């Protein structure tokens, strides 16, 4: 299994276009040693030719341009994207579908709740029908694994995760299973397993057991501290309120990952305020000490 990190930042990317927090200013003036990052998305393949896109960020055009296999050049019009999986219906994970309209129809896998949001509050499925039929919906059943014809050696198992629906959702304050999912992706030939959860608000005992059975954990790295955005003066909500488990503190992501010593551990979906973006920060040094990696755009993983 080949896993390509197309984008590794949370919504807004890094540096965020309208933000002057210490990280964004430091990057712009050159005083911060860090890498620019686009908004979170990955691609997965079993052969390096046909790729499943997991989430379609607003930065999708630049991400595809930066990864050569996404333009195999087999025909006058071509793409390496064979299918799309949506983990949720958040704007920073779905808006890129609009930029892919010239390639419609696209085969899209998502849950009932995500399909409902993208047919009502943010009706991408309806809007894109005008481009060669638009998006062909393939239902993700929450209690069943599925395969995708273009990558037959990969088995995808959805994991309902606790999170909030987007602000535009008709059920914003009425959460349902399927608003947000993680994925176990298993290579049926090699046995390699990826646990992918860019939005993860809570890890209970059953989920921890599932994570323990995976070879690589690609998990929520949004914030270092739960009140990070409040302390930096750029927001009013905590990480938990937004459905993200902070790395630091009791019960935080680092404590969770400490219980999983055998797995490769990689943080993704990193907010522009997170001090781990600073490669010289004590927080980054703590990750190195704990053998936890920070995803970056262009990172490749093979399982």
Backbone as numpy.savetxt, mean C-alpha at the origin, in Angstrom:
# Nx Ny Nz CAx CAy CAz Cx Cy Cz
8.26 -15.33 -6.70 7.42 -14.14 -6.70 8.30 -12.90 -6.70
7.95 -11.97 -7.57 8.65 -10.70 -7.65 7.74 -9.60 -7.11
8.26 -8.80 -6.19 7.50 -7.69 -5.60 8.28 -6.40 -5.86
7.64 -5.44 -6.52 8.28 -4.18 -6.82 7.56 -3.05 -6.08
8.32 -2.28 -5.29 7.75 -1.13 -4.61 7.71 0.03 -5.60
6.53 0.38 -6.06 6.38 1.51 -6.98 6.34 2.83 -6.21
5.63 2.84 -5.09 5.55 4.02 -4.23 5.54 3.60 -2.79
6.23 4.34 -1.92 6.40 3.92 -0.53 5.90 4.92 0.49
5.36 6.05 0.05 4.90 7.09 0.98 3.40 6.99 1.23
2.97 7.65 2.29 1.54 7.79 2.56 0.97 8.86 1.64
-0.32 9.17 1.80 -0.98 10.16 0.97 -0.25 11.50 0.98
-0.06 12.07 -0.20 0.67 13.33 -0.33 2.11 13.16 -0.74
2.66 11.94 -0.54 4.04 11.68 -0.91 5.03 12.42 -0.02
6.30 12.32 -0.39 7.36 13.02 0.35 8.39 13.58 -0.62
8.70 14.91 -0.54 8.03 15.87 0.33 6.61 16.16 -0.16
5.72 16.43 0.78 4.35 16.76 0.41 4.32 18.16 -0.15
3.59 18.33 -1.24 3.64 19.57 -2.02 3.31 20.84 -1.24
2.43 20.72 -0.22 2.01 21.93 0.50 2.49 21.93 1.95
3.49 21.10 2.27 3.90 20.94 3.67 5.28 21.54 3.91
5.41 22.23 5.04 6.68 22.79 5.47 7.06 22.27 6.85
6.75 20.99 7.11 7.22 20.37 8.35 8.74 20.23 8.26
9.35 19.84 9.37 10.81 19.78 9.41 11.37 18.81 8.37
10.66 17.71 8.10 11.14 16.76 7.10 11.07 17.35 5.69
9.95 17.94 5.34 9.78 18.45 3.98 10.71 19.63 3.71
10.83 20.54 4.68 11.75 21.66 4.52 13.19 21.17 4.44
13.55 20.23 5.31 14.91 19.71 5.32 15.28 19.03 4.01
14.32 18.31 3.42 14.59 17.68 2.13 14.81 18.73 1.05
13.96 19.76 1.05 14.05 20.78 -0.01 15.33 21.59 0.09
15.78 21.91 1.31 16.99 22.75 1.42 18.27 21.92 1.52
18.15 20.59 1.46 19.31 19.73 1.43 19.93 19.41 2.77
19.29 19.83 3.86 19.85 19.57 5.20 19.44 18.21 5.75
18.51 17.53 5.08 18.01 16.24 5.53 18.45 15.17 4.54
19.12 14.13 5.03 19.52 13.03 4.15 18.34 12.05 4.04
17.66 12.10 2.92 16.44 11.31 2.73 16.20 11.14 1.24
15.29 10.22 0.91 14.89 9.98 -0.48 13.46 10.45 -0.69
13.21 11.06 -1.85 11.84 11.41 -2.21 11.05 10.13 -2.42
9.76 10.19 -2.11 8.90 9.02 -2.24 7.55 9.40 -2.81
7.02 8.56 -3.70 5.67 8.74 -4.22 4.70 7.92 -3.38
3.41 8.09 -3.68 2.36 7.51 -2.84 2.23 6.00 -3.05
1.90 5.32 -1.97 2.03 3.87 -1.83 1.34 3.05 -2.91
2.13 2.15 -3.51 1.62 1.17 -4.46 2.71 0.14 -4.71
2.32 -1.12 -4.94 3.29 -2.15 -5.29 2.78 -2.93 -6.49
3.69 -3.67 -7.13 3.33 -4.57 -8.21 3.92 -5.94 -7.90
3.16 -7.01 -8.22 3.55 -8.38 -7.91 3.44 -9.22 -9.18
4.40 -10.12 -9.38 4.40 -10.98 -10.57 4.95 -12.35 -10.23
4.50 -13.35 -10.97 5.09 -14.69 -10.81 6.09 -15.01 -11.91
6.18 -14.14 -12.94 7.10 -14.41 -14.03 7.93 -13.21 -14.46
7.72 -12.04 -13.83 8.46 -10.84 -14.20 7.96 -10.18 -15.46
6.88 -10.69 -16.04 6.33 -10.14 -17.29 4.92 -9.61 -17.06
4.07 -10.43 -16.45 2.69 -10.03 -16.15 2.61 -9.61 -14.69
2.08 -8.41 -14.45 2.12 -7.82 -13.12 0.72 -7.50 -12.60
0.52 -7.74 -11.31 -0.69 -7.35 -10.60 -0.38 -6.08 -9.83
-1.09 -5.02 -10.13 -0.91 -3.74 -9.46 -1.76 -3.72 -8.20
-1.14 -3.48 -7.06 -1.88 -3.37 -5.80 -1.99 -1.90 -5.44
-3.17 -1.36 -5.63 -3.50 0.05 -5.48 -2.97 0.85 -6.67
-3.70 1.90 -7.00 -3.35 2.79 -8.11 -3.27 4.20 -7.56
-2.06 4.64 -7.24 -1.88 5.93 -6.59 -1.97 7.07 -7.60
-2.17 8.30 -7.12 -2.17 9.45 -8.04 -0.85 9.62 -8.79
0.21 9.00 -8.30 1.53 9.11 -8.92 1.80 7.98 -9.92
0.77 7.27 -10.35 0.96 6.04 -11.11 1.74 6.24 -12.40
1.55 7.34 -13.10 2.25 7.52 -14.37 3.76 7.56 -14.16
4.22 8.33 -13.19 5.66 8.40 -12.91 6.18 7.05 -12.41
5.37 6.34 -11.63 5.79 5.04 -11.11 5.97 4.03 -12.24
5.06 4.01 -13.18 5.18 3.09 -14.31 6.37 3.47 -15.19
6.60 4.76 -15.36 7.73 5.22 -16.15 9.06 4.80 -15.52
9.07 4.69 -14.19 10.29 4.36 -13.48 10.57 2.88 -13.36
9.69 2.03 -13.88 9.87 0.57 -13.78 9.70 -0.03 -15.17
10.82 -0.33 -15.82 10.83 -0.72 -17.22 9.88 -1.88 -17.58
9.75 -2.93 -16.75 8.85 -4.03 -17.13 7.39 -3.62 -17.33
7.02 -2.43 -16.85 5.64 -2.00 -17.06 5.37 -1.55 -18.49
6.42 -1.45 -19.32 6.21 -1.18 -20.75 7.03 -2.19 -21.55
6.46 -3.40 -21.72 7.18 -4.47 -22.42 7.31 -4.25 -23.92
6.51 -3.34 -24.49 6.66 -3.00 -25.90 6.34 -4.13 -26.86
5.35 -4.96 -26.54 4.99 -6.10 -27.39 4.02 -5.71 -28.50
3.43 -4.53 -28.39 2.43 -4.08 -29.36 2.46 -2.56 -29.40
1.69 -1.99 -30.34 1.66 -0.53 -30.47 1.18 0.12 -29.18
0.18 -0.47 -28.56 -0.26 -0.06 -27.23 -0.08 -1.24 -26.30
0.64 -1.06 -25.19 0.95 -2.20 -24.33 1.19 -1.74 -22.91
1.10 -2.67 -21.98 1.39 -2.41 -20.57 1.71 -3.73 -19.89
2.50 -3.66 -18.83 2.78 -4.84 -18.02 1.69 -5.10 -17.00
0.74 -4.16 -16.83 -0.34 -4.34 -15.86 -1.35 -5.34 -16.41
-1.48 -6.46 -15.72 -2.44 -7.48 -16.14 -3.71 -7.48 -15.29
-3.62 -6.94 -14.08 -4.77 -6.89 -13.18 -4.47 -5.88 -12.09
-5.52 -5.46 -11.40 -5.40 -4.46 -10.33 -6.17 -4.95 -9.12
-5.52 -4.89 -7.95 -6.19 -5.19 -6.68 -6.24 -3.90 -5.88
-7.43 -3.57 -5.35 -7.58 -2.39 -4.49 -7.73 -2.86 -3.05
-6.85 -2.35 -2.17 -6.88 -2.74 -0.76 -7.97 -2.00 0.00
-8.36 -0.84 -0.51 -9.40 -0.02 0.11 -9.87 0.96 -0.95
-10.67 1.93 -0.57 -11.18 2.90 -1.54 -10.65 4.30 -1.27
-9.55 4.42 -0.55 -8.98 5.73 -0.25 -8.52 6.43 -1.53
-8.62 7.74 -1.55 -8.26 8.52 -2.73 -6.82 8.26 -3.16
-5.89 8.17 -2.18 -4.49 7.99 -2.55 -4.17 6.58 -3.02
-5.16 5.68 -3.00 -4.97 4.32 -3.50 -5.81 4.01 -4.74
-6.63 4.95 -5.16 -7.54 4.66 -6.28 -7.54 5.71 -7.39
-7.11 6.93 -7.09 -7.19 8.02 -8.07 -6.38 7.73 -9.33
-5.33 6.94 -9.20 -4.52 6.58 -10.37 -5.29 5.84 -11.44
-6.43 5.25 -11.08 -7.25 4.57 -12.09 -7.67 5.54 -13.20
-7.86 6.81 -12.85 -8.23 7.80 -13.86 -7.11 7.99 -14.87
-5.88 7.89 -14.42 -4.73 8.05 -15.32 -4.49 6.82 -16.18
-5.16 5.72 -15.85 -5.01 4.49 -16.63 -6.16 4.29 -17.61
-6.97 5.34 -17.82 -8.18 5.19 -18.63 -7.90 4.79 -20.07
-6.75 5.21 -20.63 -6.45 4.85 -22.03 -6.28 3.34 -22.21
-5.99 2.63 -21.12 -5.77 1.19 -21.20 -6.98 0.35 -20.85
-8.12 0.99 -20.63 -9.33 0.24 -20.30 -9.73 -0.66 -21.46
-10.38 -1.81 -21.14 -10.87 -2.20 -19.81 -9.77 -2.83 -18.96
-9.86 -2.58 -17.64 -8.95 -3.18 -16.67 -9.72 -4.15 -15.79
-9.08 -5.28 -15.47 -9.65 -6.24 -14.53 -9.28 -5.78 -13.12
-10.29 -5.47 -12.31 -10.08 -4.92 -10.97 -10.70 -5.85 -9.93
-9.89 -6.24 -8.95 -10.36 -7.05 -7.83 -10.51 -6.15 -6.61
-11.69 -6.19 -5.97 -11.91 -5.44 -4.73 -13.12 -6.02 -4.01
-13.30 -5.62 -2.76 -14.41 -6.11 -1.95 -15.72 -5.41 -2.32
-16.82 -5.94 -1.79 -18.12 -5.30 -1.99 -18.12 -3.86 -1.49
-17.50 -3.63 -0.30 -17.53 -2.30 0.29 -16.73 -1.30 -0.55
-15.59 -1.73 -1.05 -14.79 -0.84 -1.90 -15.53 -0.55 -3.20
-16.12 -1.59 -3.79 -16.88 -1.38 -5.03 -18.05 -0.43 -4.80
-18.71 -0.55 -3.65 -19.83 0.35 -3.35 -19.34 1.79 -3.25
-18.25 2.02 -2.54 -17.70 3.39 -2.42 -17.33 3.95 -3.79
-16.74 3.11 -4.64 -16.27 3.56 -5.95 -17.37 3.54 -7.01
-18.59 3.29 -6.55 -19.75 3.39 -7.43 -20.74 4.44 -6.93
-20.45 5.03 -5.75 -21.35 6.01 -5.15 -20.60 7.29 -4.78
-19.96 7.30 -3.61 -19.29 8.51 -3.13 -18.20 9.01 -4.04
-17.46 8.11 -4.67 -16.40 8.44 -5.61 -16.54 7.47 -6.78
-17.47 7.74 -7.71 -17.95 6.73 -8.65 -17.01 6.45 -9.83
-15.82 5.96 -9.53 -14.86 5.67 -10.59 -15.36 4.58 -11.55
-16.03 3.57 -11.00 -16.53 2.51 -11.87 -17.53 3.07 -12.89
-18.36 3.99 -12.43 -19.34 4.60 -13.33 -18.67 5.54 -14.32
-17.79 6.38 -13.83 -17.13 7.38 -14.68 -16.35 6.72 -15.82
-15.63 5.65 -15.50 -14.71 5.07 -16.47 -15.38 4.14 -17.48
-16.69 3.90 -17.35 -17.38 3.08 -18.36 -17.31 3.72 -19.74
-17.07 5.03 -19.79 -17.02 5.73 -21.07 -15.71 5.48 -21.82
-14.75 4.82 -21.19 -13.48 4.50 -21.84 -13.42 2.98 -22.06
-13.90 2.56 -23.21 -13.81 1.16 -23.64 -14.35 0.18 -22.59
-15.38 0.57 -21.90 -16.01 -0.32 -20.92 -15.51 -0.14 -19.51
-14.39 0.56 -19.35 -13.95 0.93 -18.00 -13.32 -0.19 -17.20
-13.84 -0.39 -16.00 -13.27 -1.32 -15.03 -14.17 -2.55 -14.89
-13.59 -3.71 -15.08 -14.35 -4.96 -14.91 -14.16 -5.44 -13.48
-15.24 -5.46 -12.72 -15.16 -5.79 -11.29 -15.11 -7.29 -11.07
-14.12 -7.72 -10.30 -14.00 -9.08 -9.81 -14.13 -9.03 -8.29
-15.14 -9.68 -7.75 -15.43 -9.58 -6.32 -14.40 -10.34 -5.49
-13.86 -9.68 -4.47 -13.04 -10.35 -3.46 -13.95 -10.81 -2.34
-14.06 -12.12 -2.17 -14.81 -12.69 -1.06 -13.90 -12.73 0.17
-14.38 -12.22 1.29 -13.53 -12.07 2.47 -13.15 -13.40 3.10
-13.87 -14.47 2.77 -13.60 -15.76 3.40 -13.00 -16.76 2.42
-12.43 -16.27 1.32 -11.91 -17.19 0.31 -10.69 -16.62 -0.39
-9.74 -17.50 -0.70 -8.60 -17.11 -1.51 -9.01 -17.01 -2.97
-8.17 -16.36 -3.77 -8.46 -16.26 -5.20 -7.16 -16.24 -5.99
-7.26 -16.56 -7.25 -6.13 -16.46 -8.17 -6.52 -15.51 -9.30
-5.51 -15.05 -10.00 -5.70 -14.13 -11.12 -5.12 -14.80 -12.36
-5.88 -14.93 -13.44 -5.44 -15.70 -14.60 -4.05 -15.33 -15.12
-3.71 -14.04 -15.10 -2.43 -13.61 -15.66 -1.24 -14.06 -14.82
-1.47 -14.34 -13.54 -0.40 -14.81 -12.64 -0.89 -16.06 -11.92
-1.03 -17.17 -12.61 -1.70 -18.34 -12.05 -0.94 -19.02 -10.92
0.33 -18.71 -10.75 1.10 -19.34 -9.68 1.05 -18.57 -8.37
0.25 -17.52 -8.33 0.10 -16.74 -7.10 -1.29 -16.94 -6.53
-1.35 -17.18 -5.23 -2.64 -17.30 -4.54 -2.77 -16.13 -3.57
-3.90 -15.41 -3.68 -4.16 -14.22 -2.87 -5.22 -14.56 -1.82
-4.92 -14.25 -0.57 -5.88 -14.46 0.51 -6.13 -13.13 1.20
-7.38 -12.61 1.15 -7.68 -11.32 1.78 -7.82 -11.45 3.29
-7.43 -10.41 3.98 -7.53 -10.36 5.44 -8.25 -9.07 5.82
-9.51 -9.14 6.26 -10.20 -7.92 6.69 -9.46 -7.27 7.85
-9.19 -5.98 7.73 -8.49 -5.24 8.77 -9.36 -4.11 9.28
-9.18 -3.78 10.54 -9.98 -2.71 11.12 -9.46 -1.36 10.63
-10.36 -0.58 10.05 -9.99 0.73 9.55 -11.27 1.52 9.29
-11.10 2.77 8.88 -12.26 3.62 8.59 -12.43 3.78 7.10
-13.67 3.89 6.66 -13.95 4.18 5.25 -13.53 5.63 4.97
-13.30 5.98 3.70 -12.88 7.34 3.36 -13.92 8.38 3.74
-13.51 9.65 3.86 -14.46 10.71 4.23 -15.65 10.83 3.28
-15.47 10.50 2.00 -16.57 10.63 1.05 -17.54 9.44 1.08
-17.19 8.38 1.79 -17.97 7.15 1.77 -19.35 7.36 2.41
-20.39 6.80 1.83 -21.72 6.87 2.45 -21.76 6.21 3.82
-20.83 5.30 4.13 -20.82 4.67 5.45 -19.54 5.03 6.22
-19.14 6.29 6.11 -17.93 6.77 6.76 -17.89 6.42 8.25
-19.02 6.61 8.94 -19.06 6.38 10.38 -19.75 5.06 10.74
-19.82 4.17 9.77 -20.42 2.87 9.97 -19.52 1.82 9.33
-18.39 1.51 9.98 -17.40 0.62 9.35 -17.93 -0.80 9.12
-17.47 -1.40 8.04 -17.85 -2.76 7.67 -16.61 -3.58 7.34
-16.66 -4.89 7.56 -15.58 -5.74 7.06 -15.44 -5.58 5.55
-14.23 -5.38 5.10 -14.00 -5.17 3.67 -13.71 -3.74 3.31
-13.88 -2.81 4.25 -13.47 -1.43 3.98 -11.97 -1.36 3.71
-11.21 -2.21 4.38 -9.77 -2.24 4.24 -9.30 -3.68 4.42
-8.45 -4.13 3.52 -7.94 -5.49 3.64 -6.41 -5.50 3.58
-5.84 -6.56 4.14 -4.47 -6.91 3.88 -4.49 -8.11 2.95
-3.31 -8.54 2.53 -3.22 -9.69 1.64 -2.10 -10.62 2.08
-2.38 -11.91 2.01 -1.32 -12.91 1.99 -1.18 -13.33 0.53
0.02 -13.20 -0.01 0.28 -13.62 -1.39 1.28 -14.77 -1.33
0.86 -15.93 -1.85 1.71 -17.13 -1.79 2.10 -17.57 -3.19
3.38 -17.80 -3.39 3.88 -18.37 -4.64 3.72 -19.89 -4.55
2.87 -20.45 -5.38 2.55 -21.87 -5.31 3.71 -22.75 -5.78
4.69 -22.17 -6.42 5.86 -22.94 -6.85 6.95 -22.93 -5.78
7.30 -21.75 -5.28 8.40 -21.63 -4.32 7.95 -21.77 -2.88
6.65 -21.54 -2.62 6.15 -21.54 -1.26 6.36 -20.22 -0.54
6.99 -19.25 -1.20 7.22 -17.95 -0.57 5.93 -17.23 -0.27
5.86 -16.56 0.89 4.65 -15.85 1.31 4.95 -14.41 1.68
4.15 -13.52 1.12 4.21 -12.09 1.44 2.96 -11.71 2.23
3.17 -10.98 3.34 2.06 -10.36 4.08 2.12 -8.88 3.76
1.05 -8.36 3.15 1.03 -6.96 2.70 -0.14 -6.23 3.35
0.16 -5.20 4.14 -0.88 -4.44 4.82 -0.41 -3.00 5.00
-0.59 -2.14 3.98 -0.15 -0.75 4.10 -1.00 0.08 5.06
-2.18 -0.40 5.38 -3.03 0.24 6.39 -3.38 -0.79 7.45
-2.81 -0.63 8.63 -2.99 -1.64 9.68 -3.13 -0.93 11.02
-4.34 -0.98 11.59 -4.60 -0.24 12.81 -4.47 -1.06 14.08
-4.53 -2.39 13.97 -4.49 -3.24 15.16 -4.03 -4.63 14.76
-3.18 -5.22 15.61 -2.73 -6.60 15.39 -3.17 -7.44 16.58
-4.15 -8.33 16.36 -4.59 -9.22 17.43 -3.86 -10.56 17.30
-4.14 -11.48 18.21 -3.42 -12.75 18.24 -3.59 -13.56 16.95
-4.81 -13.69 16.39 -4.94 -14.45 15.14 -4.16 -13.84 13.98
-4.17 -12.50 13.90 -3.43 -11.85 12.82 -1.93 -12.02 13.02
-1.48 -11.95 14.26 -0.06 -12.15 14.55 0.37 -13.55 14.10
-0.48 -14.53 14.30 -0.17 -15.89 13.88 -0.05 -15.98 12.36
-0.91 -15.28 11.65 -0.84 -15.26 10.19 0.46 -14.61 9.75
0.83 -13.51 10.39 2.07 -12.83 10.05 3.28 -13.73 10.30
3.20 -14.54 11.36 4.30 -15.44 11.70 4.52 -16.51 10.63
3.49 -16.79 9.83 3.60 -17.78 8.78 4.07 -17.23 7.45
4.43 -15.96 7.42 4.88 -15.32 6.19 6.39 -15.14 6.19
6.95 -15.04 4.99 8.40 -14.86 4.85 8.80 -13.39 4.88
7.92 -12.54 4.36 8.20 -11.10 4.31 6.97 -10.34 4.76
7.15 -9.37 5.64 6.07 -8.53 6.14 6.26 -7.13 5.58
5.34 -6.70 4.75 5.36 -5.36 4.16 4.19 -4.61 4.78
4.48 -3.84 5.84 3.41 -3.38 6.72 3.44 -1.87 6.94
2.34 -1.42 7.52 2.07 -0.01 7.77 3.21 0.68 8.53
3.81 1.67 7.89 4.86 2.47 8.53 4.50 3.93 8.59
3.21 4.25 8.64 2.76 5.63 8.48 3.41 6.58 9.48
3.29 6.29 10.77 3.75 7.23 11.79 4.67 6.57 12.80
5.57 7.36 13.33 6.43 6.89 14.42 5.67 6.96 15.74
5.04 8.09 16.01 4.25 8.28 17.23 2.79 8.48 16.87
1.91 8.00 17.72 0.47 8.09 17.45 0.01 9.53 17.30
0.58 10.45 18.10 0.16 11.86 18.05 1.10 12.72 17.20
1.81 12.09 16.31 2.85 12.76 15.52 2.34 13.98 14.75
1.21 13.84 14.07 0.70 14.95 13.27 0.24 16.10 14.14
-0.31 15.78 15.31 -0.70 16.83 16.24 0.51 17.60 16.75
1.55 16.86 17.17 2.74 17.53 17.72 3.49 18.34 16.67
3.41 17.91 15.41 4.09 18.65 14.35 3.23 19.77 13.78
1.99 19.88 14.30 1.13 21.00 13.93 0.52 20.90 12.54
0.44 19.68 11.98 -0.08 19.54 10.62 -1.39 18.76 10.55
-1.94 18.39 11.70 -3.18 17.63 11.71 -3.77 17.57 13.10
-4.99 17.07 13.20 -5.67 17.02 14.49 -5.95 15.59 14.95
-5.85 14.62 14.04 -6.20 13.25 14.39 -4.96 12.43 14.71
-5.17 11.40 15.54 -4.08 10.48 15.85 -3.98 9.42 14.76
-2.88 8.68 14.80 -2.73 7.59 13.85 -3.82 6.55 13.99
-4.13 6.19 15.23 -5.17 5.17 15.46 -6.51 5.62 14.91
-6.82 6.90 15.05 -8.08 7.42 14.53 -8.15 7.30 13.01
-7.00 7.30 12.36 -6.95 7.17 10.90 -6.73 5.73 10.47
-6.66 4.79 11.44 -6.52 3.39 11.10 -5.09 2.94 10.91
-4.12 3.63 11.57 -2.72 3.28 11.43 -2.09 3.05 12.80
-1.36 1.95 12.92 -0.65 1.63 14.15 0.74 2.24 14.10
1.03 3.13 15.06 2.34 3.80 15.10 3.43 2.79 15.43
4.66 3.11 15.03 5.77 2.22 15.33 6.17 2.26 16.81
6.20 3.44 17.40 6.72 3.63 18.74 5.64 3.45 19.80
6.06 3.15 21.01 5.14 3.09 22.14 4.64 1.69 22.44
4.01 1.52 23.62 3.47 0.21 24.01 2.46 -0.30 22.99
2.63 -1.54 22.57 1.73 -2.14 21.60 1.92 -1.66 20.18
2.97 -0.84 19.95 3.22 -0.30 18.62 3.78 -1.33 17.65
3.95 -0.92 16.41 4.38 -1.84 15.38 5.73 -2.47 15.69
6.64 -1.73 16.30 7.94 -2.32 16.61 7.82 -3.44 17.65
6.94 -3.28 18.61 6.71 -4.36 19.58 6.11 -5.58 18.89
5.20 -5.33 17.94 4.61 -6.43 17.19 5.68 -7.17 16.40
6.50 -6.42 15.68 7.51 -7.04 14.82 8.60 -7.74 15.63
8.81 -7.28 16.85 9.82 -7.92 17.71 9.45 -9.36 18.01
8.16 -9.67 17.95 7.69 -11.03 18.22 7.86 -11.96 17.01
8.37 -11.42 15.91 8.48 -12.18 14.66 9.92 -12.12 14.17
10.82 -12.84 14.85 12.25 -12.70 14.56 12.71 -13.31 13.25
11.94 -14.21 12.65 12.41 -14.94 11.47 12.03 -14.27 10.15
11.12 -13.32 10.19 10.60 -12.73 8.97 11.44 -11.52 8.54
11.44 -11.26 7.22 11.95 -9.99 6.72 10.87 -8.95 6.98
11.26 -7.81 7.55 10.29 -6.81 7.99 10.56 -5.49 7.29
9.55 -4.99 6.56 9.70 -3.78 5.76 8.51 -2.86 6.03
8.79 -1.60 6.35 7.74 -0.61 6.56 7.44 0.12 5.26
6.15 0.32 4.97 5.72 1.03 3.77 4.60 1.99 4.14
4.20 2.87 3.22 3.14 3.87 3.47 3.61 4.83 4.58
4.74 5.49 4.35 5.40 6.31 5.36 4.96 7.76 5.20
4.43 8.34 6.26 3.95 9.71 6.19 5.12 10.69 6.16
4.89 11.84 5.54 5.96 12.84 5.40 6.46 13.38 6.73
5.68 13.21 7.80 6.09 13.69 9.12 6.94 12.69 9.89
7.05 11.46 9.42 7.70 10.40 10.17 9.22 10.61 10.21
9.82 10.65 11.40 11.27 10.89 11.48 12.12 9.79 10.87
11.56 8.60 10.60 12.37 7.54 9.99 12.78 7.88 8.57
12.15 8.89 7.96 12.56 9.33 6.63 13.96 9.95 6.66
14.33 10.52 7.80 15.66 11.09 8.00 16.63 9.94 8.27
17.51 9.67 7.32 18.39 8.52 7.42 19.43 8.65 8.52
19.57 9.85 9.10 20.51 10.06 10.19 19.81 10.21 11.55
18.52 9.97 11.61 17.76 10.17 12.83 17.94 9.01 13.80
17.77 9.26 15.11 17.82 8.16 16.08 16.72 7.12 15.84
15.58 7.56 15.31 14.50 6.62 15.02 14.91 5.65 13.91
15.59 6.17 12.90 16.06 5.29 11.83 17.11 4.32 12.36
17.98 4.81 13.25 18.98 3.94 13.86 18.33 2.83 14.68
17.20 3.15 15.31 16.48 2.15 16.09 15.93 1.05 15.18
15.45 1.44 14.00 14.96 0.44 13.05 16.10 -0.48 12.60
17.26 0.12 12.35 18.41 -0.68 11.93 18.78 -1.67 13.03
18.75 -1.21 14.26 19.07 -2.08 15.39 18.12 -3.25 15.49
16.87 -3.01 15.14 15.83 -4.05 15.23 15.68 -4.85 13.93
16.53 -4.57 12.96 16.49 -5.28 11.68 15.17 -5.07 10.96
14.69 -3.82 10.98 13.46 -3.43 10.28 13.86 -2.47 9.16
13.42 -2.78 7.94 13.77 -1.97 6.78 12.70 -0.91 6.49
13.11 0.11 5.75 12.20 1.16 5.31 12.09 1.06 3.79
10.88 0.83 3.29 10.68 0.71 1.85 11.00 2.03 1.16
11.48 1.92 -0.08 11.74 3.09 -0.90 11.27 2.80 -2.32
10.99 3.84 -3.07 10.54 3.67 -4.44 11.63 2.98 -5.26
11.26 1.91 -5.94 12.21 1.16 -6.73 12.78 -0.06 -6.01
12.40 -0.27 -4.77 12.88 -1.43 -4.00 12.28 -2.71 -4.61
13.11 -3.75 -4.73 12.67 -5.04 -5.27 12.84 -6.12 -4.22
11.84 -7.00 -4.13 11.85 -8.13 -3.21 11.52 -9.38 -4.01
12.25 -10.45 -3.75 11.99 -11.72 -4.43 11.79 -12.81 -3.40
10.69 -13.56 -3.53 10.37 -14.62 -2.58 10.16 -15.94 -3.33
